Coordinates of C-alpha atoms in Angstrom, one line a residue:
X1 CA 28.3 16.5 7.1
X2 CA 29.6 14.9 10.3
X3 CA 29.8 11.1 10.7
X4 CA 29.3 9.5 14.1
X5 CA 29.9 5.8 14.8
X6 CA 28.8 3.9 17.9
X7 CA 30.6 1.0 19.5
X8 CA 29.7 -2.6 18.6
X9 CA 27.0 -4.1 20.8
X10 CA 26.6 -7.9 21.0
X11 CA 23.3 -9.1 19.8
X12 CA 21.2 -10.9 22.5
X13 CA 19.9 -13.4 21.6
X14 CA 22.9 -14.0 19.3
X15 CA 21.9 -13.7 15.6
X16 CA 24.2 -14.2 12.7
X17 CA 24.4 -13.8 8.9
X18 CA 26.8 -15.5 6.5
X19 CA 28.5 -12.1 5.8
X20 CA 28.4 -8.6 7.2
X21 CA 25.2 -6.7 6.5
X22 CA 24.8 -2.9 6.2
X23 CA 21.3 -1.4 6.2
X24 CA 20.4 2.2 5.5
X25 CA 17.2 3.7 7.0
X26 CA 14.7 6.1 5.5
X27 CA 16.3 8.9 3.5
X28 CA 13.1 10.8 2.3
X29 CA 14.5 12.8 -0.6
X30 CA 17.7 13.9 1.0
X31 CA 20.7 12.8 -1.2
X32 CA 23.5 14.7 0.7
X33 CA 23.4 12.6 3.9
X34 CA 22.9 9.4 1.9
X35 CA 26.0 10.3 -0.2
X36 CA 27.9 10.9 3.0
X37 CA 26.8 7.6 4.5
X38 CA 27.7 5.7 1.3
X39 CA 31.1 7.2 1.1
X40 CA 31.8 6.4 4.8
X41 CA 30.5 2.9 4.6
X42 CA 32.7 2.3 1.5
X43 CA 35.7 3.4 3.6
X44 CA 34.7 1.1 6.4
X45 CA 34.4 -1.9 4.0
X46 CA 37.8 -1.1 2.4
X47 CA 39.6 -0.7 5.7
X48 CA 38.0 -3.3 7.9
X49 CA 36.6 -6.2 5.9
X50 CA 39.8 -7.1 4.0
X51 CA 38.0 -8.3 0.9
X52 CA 35.1 -10.1 2.6
X53 CA 31.9 -10.1 0.8
X54 CA 29.1 -8.1 2.3
X55 CA 25.4 -7.1 1.8
X56 CA 24.0 -3.6 1.6
X57 CA 20.3 -3.1 2.0
X58 CA 18.3 0.2 1.5
X59 CA 15.3 -0.1 3.7
X60 CA 12.9 2.1 1.5
X61 CA 11.2 5.5 1.7
X62 CA 13.4 7.2 -0.8
X63 CA 10.7 9.9 -1.5
X64 CA 8.6 12.5 0.2
X65 CA 9.5 15.1 2.9
X66 CA 12.7 16.1 1.1
X67 CA 13.6 18.1 -2.0
X68 CA 15.4 15.7 -4.3
X69 CA 14.0 12.1 -4.6
X70 CA 15.5 11.7 -8.0
X71 CA 19.0 12.4 -6.5
X72 CA 18.3 9.7 -4.0
X73 CA 17.2 7.2 -6.7
X74 CA 20.5 7.9 -8.5
X75 CA 22.6 7.2 -5.4
X76 CA 20.7 4.0 -4.6
X77 CA 21.0 2.8 -8.2
X78 CA 24.7 3.5 -8.2
X79 CA 25.3 2.1 -4.7
X80 CA 28.8 1.5 -3.3
X81 CA 30.3 0.3 -6.6
X82 CA 32.2 -2.5 -5.0
X83 CA 32.3 -5.9 -6.5
X84 CA 32.3 -7.8 -3.2
X85 CA 29.1 -5.9 -2.0
X86 CA 25.7 -7.2 -3.1
X87 CA 22.9 -4.6 -2.9
X88 CA 19.2 -4.8 -2.4
X89 CA 16.7 -1.9 -2.4
X90 CA 13.4 -2.4 -0.5
X91 CA 10.1 -0.7 -1.0
X92 CA 8.7 1.6 1.6
X93 CA 5.2 2.8 2.1
X94 CA 6.0 6.3 0.7
X95 CA 7.5 4.7 -2.3
X96 CA 4.3 2.8 -2.8
X97 CA 2.4 6.0 -3.2
X98 CA 4.6 7.2 -6.0
X99 CA 4.4 3.7 -7.6
X100 CA 0.6 3.7 -7.4
X101 CA 0.4 7.3 -8.7
X102 CA 2.5 6.3 -11.7
X103 CA 0.5 3.0 -12.1
X104 CA 3.6 0.8 -11.9
X105 CA 3.7 -2.8 -10.7
X106 CA -0.1 -3.1 -11.3
X107 CA -0.8 -0.6 -8.5
X108 CA -3.3 2.2 -8.7
X109 CA -4.1 5.2 -6.5
X110 CA -7.6 5.6 -5.0
X111 CA -8.9 9.0 -3.9
X112 CA -8.2 8.3 -0.3
X113 CA -4.7 7.3 -1.1
X114 CA -4.1 10.7 -2.8
X115 CA -5.3 12.5 0.4
X116 CA -3.0 10.5 2.6
X117 CA 0.0 10.9 0.3
X118 CA -0.4 14.7 -0.1
X119 CA -0.7 15.2 3.7
X120 CA 2.5 13.2 4.3
X121 CA 5.1 14.6 1.9
X122 CA 3.6 13.7 -1.5
X123 CA 3.6 17.4 -2.5
X124 CA 7.4 17.5 -2.1
X125 CA 7.8 14.6 -4.5
X126 CA 5.3 15.9 -7.0
X127 CA 7.0 19.3 -7.0
X128 CA 10.4 17.7 -7.4
X129 CA 9.1 15.9 -10.5
X130 CA 7.8 19.0 -12.2
X131 CA 5.3 21.1 -10.2
X132 CA 2.6 18.5 -10.5
X133 CA -0.6 18.7 -8.5
X134 CA -3.4 16.3 -8.0
X135 CA -5.2 17.3 -11.2
X136 CA -2.1 17.2 -13.5
X137 CA -0.3 14.2 -12.0
X138 CA -1.5 11.7 -14.6
X139 CA 0.3 8.3 -14.6
X140 CA 1.8 8.8 -18.0
X141 CA 3.2 12.2 -17.1
X142 CA 4.7 10.9 -13.9
X143 CA 6.4 8.0 -15.7
X144 CA 7.8 10.5 -18.2
X145 CA 9.1 12.8 -15.4
X146 CA 10.7 9.8 -13.6
X147 CA 12.4 8.5 -16.7
X148 CA 13.0 4.9 -17.7
X149 CA 15.9 4.3 -15.3
X150 CA 13.8 5.3 -12.3
X151 CA 10.7 3.5 -13.5
X152 CA 12.8 0.3 -13.8
X153 CA 14.2 1.0 -10.3
X154 CA 10.8 1.4 -8.7
X155 CA 9.5 -1.7 -10.5
X156 CA 12.4 -3.7 -9.2
X157 CA 12.1 -2.9 -5.5
X158 CA 11.8 -5.9 -3.1
X159 CA 9.5 -6.3 -0.2
X160 CA 12.0 -8.2 2.0
X161 CA 15.4 -9.9 2.0
X162 CA 16.9 -12.4 4.4
X163 CA 20.5 -13.2 5.3
X164 CA 20.8 -16.1 7.8
X165 CA 19.0 -14.9 10.9
X166 CA 18.5 -11.3 9.6
X167 CA 15.2 -10.4 7.9
X168 CA 15.2 -6.9 6.4
X169 CA 11.9 -5.2 5.7
X170 CA 10.7 -1.6 5.5
X171 CA 8.2 -1.5 8.4
X172 CA 8.2 -4.9 10.2
X173 CA 6.3 -8.1 10.3
X174 CA 3.0 -9.3 11.7
X175 CA 3.9 -11.4 14.8
X176 CA 0.5 -13.2 14.6
X177 CA 1.3 -14.7 11.2
X178 CA 4.1 -17.1 10.1
X179 CA 6.9 -15.5 8.2
X180 CA 6.0 -17.3 5.0
X181 CA 2.5 -15.8 5.2
X182 CA 3.4 -12.1 5.7
X183 CA 1.3 -9.6 3.8
X184 CA 3.0 -7.0 1.5
X185 CA 0.9 -4.3 3.2
X186 CA 2.3 -5.1 6.6
X187 CA 5.9 -5.3 5.4
X188 CA 5.5 -1.7 4.2
X189 CA 3.2 -0.3 6.9
X190 CA 2.9 -2.2 10.1
X191 CA 3.7 -0.6 13.5
X192 CA 1.5 -2.4 16.2
X193 CA 1.6 -5.1 17.2
X194 CA 5.1 -5.5 15.7
X195 CA 6.5 -2.8 18.0
X196 CA 4.7 -3.8 21.2
X197 CA 7.2 -4.8 23.9
X198 CA 4.8 -7.5 25.2
X199 CA 5.0 -9.2 21.8
X200 CA 8.8 -9.2 21.9
X201 CA 8.9 -11.0 25.3
X202 CA 7.0 -14.0 24.0
X203 CA 10.0 -16.3 23.5
X204 CA 11.1 -16.9 19.9
X205 CA 9.3 -14.1 18.2
X206 CA 9.6 -13.6 15.3
X207 CA 10.6 -17.2 14.9
X208 CA 14.3 -17.5 14.4
X209 CA 15.0 -14.0 12.9
X210 CA 16.1 -10.6 13.9
X211 CA 14.1 -8.0 11.9
X212 CA 16.0 -5.0 10.6
X213 CA 13.5 -2.2 9.7
X214 CA 12.9 1.5 9.2
X215 CA 9.5 3.3 9.0
X216 CA 9.1 4.4 12.7
X217 CA 11.6 6.9 14.1
X218 CA 10.5 6.5 17.6
X219 CA 11.3 2.8 17.5
X220 CA 14.9 3.0 16.4
X221 CA 17.7 1.2 18.2
X222 CA 18.7 -2.3 19.2
X223 CA 16.0 -4.5 20.6
X224 CA 15.9 -8.3 21.4
X225 CA 14.1 -9.2 18.1
X226 CA 14.5 -6.2 15.9
X227 CA 16.8 -3.3 15.0
X228 CA 15.1 0.0 14.1
X229 CA 17.2 2.1 11.7
X230 CA 14.9 5.1 11.0
X231 CA 16.1 8.1 13.0
X232 CA 13.7 10.5 11.3
X233 CA 16.4 12.3 9.4
X234 CA 14.0 14.6 7.5
X235 CA 13.1 16.2 10.9
X236 CA 16.1 15.5 13.1
X237 CA 18.9 15.9 10.6
X238 CA 20.3 12.5 11.6
X239 CA 20.4 9.8 9.0
X240 CA 21.4 6.3 10.0
X241 CA 22.8 3.0 8.8
X242 CA 23.3 -0.1 10.9
X243 CA 26.2 -2.6 10.5
X244 CA 25.7 -6.2 11.6
X245 CA 28.7 -8.6 11.7
X246 CA 30.1 -11.4 13.8
X247 CA 27.2 -11.4 16.2
X248 CA 27.3 -7.6 17.0
X249 CA 25.8 -4.4 15.6
X250 CA 26.8 -0.7 15.5
X251 CA 25.2 2.4 14.1
X252 CA 26.7 4.9 11.6
X253 CA 25.0 8.4 11.6
X254 CA 25.3 11.2 9.1
X255 CA 24.6 14.4 11.0
X256 CA 23.7 17.5 9.1
X257 CA 25.3 20.9 10.1
X258 CA 21.8 22.1 10.9
X259 CA 21.3 19.3 13.4
X260 CA 24.7 20.0 15.0
X261 CA 23.8 23.7 15.3
X262 CA 20.5 22.9 16.9
X263 CA 22.2 20.6 19.4
X264 CA 24.8 23.3 20.3
X265 CA 21.9 25.8 20.8
X266 CA 20.2 23.3 23.2
X267 CA 23.5 22.7 25.1

């Protein structure tokens, strides 16, 4: 697994947090690149932060479109294992499907939810949990297949977390609503109008924050009022984390051998 690191880019407008923040984008059932990113980020923290406290945020979508969601859960639960690093795991829209199918957090799957989930990677997750299909994936069986540690993990996922000027969510925020009135559905699902360039040119939007998010691979990168961290790793073989400190940001990429081979073939 190759690691690629970009140069720091100053944030404009300047945004800051009390301590360095690392955020890892959508992993979708692929533990190997997540493990590579965690090992690399641990080395960065040990070598460059000189004991400073830091924050690590997982931006959600741990399941679907990959072979081993349970392996991802284990890695996220274990985290970096460093006392000076506080860690937060957020809920993504794909995680919501599994939560609702297992009837956790008071959620419940409707028939139309099943159809959407199965078309968008849910079959991968059900298979990884024990060859379930729609007719056999009863909530009690899914909870049993997940096990108590993973059930507790899913029930404890947060919708958002904020550090100074940085607001971390899975998908984005609704720019037509105040931050304190954001809907949980939008934090997990929104694309437009959050991603519309016209909305981002309207002065202080969102008010006073830089939104760090995943969810939309085509929207990754640094932008005036948001940082997209999802590089579509399940399809591209490039899995990404962003590091934000001292008014600047840089990306850390775990690149699979298959992605490197495809790049060489194109070149």
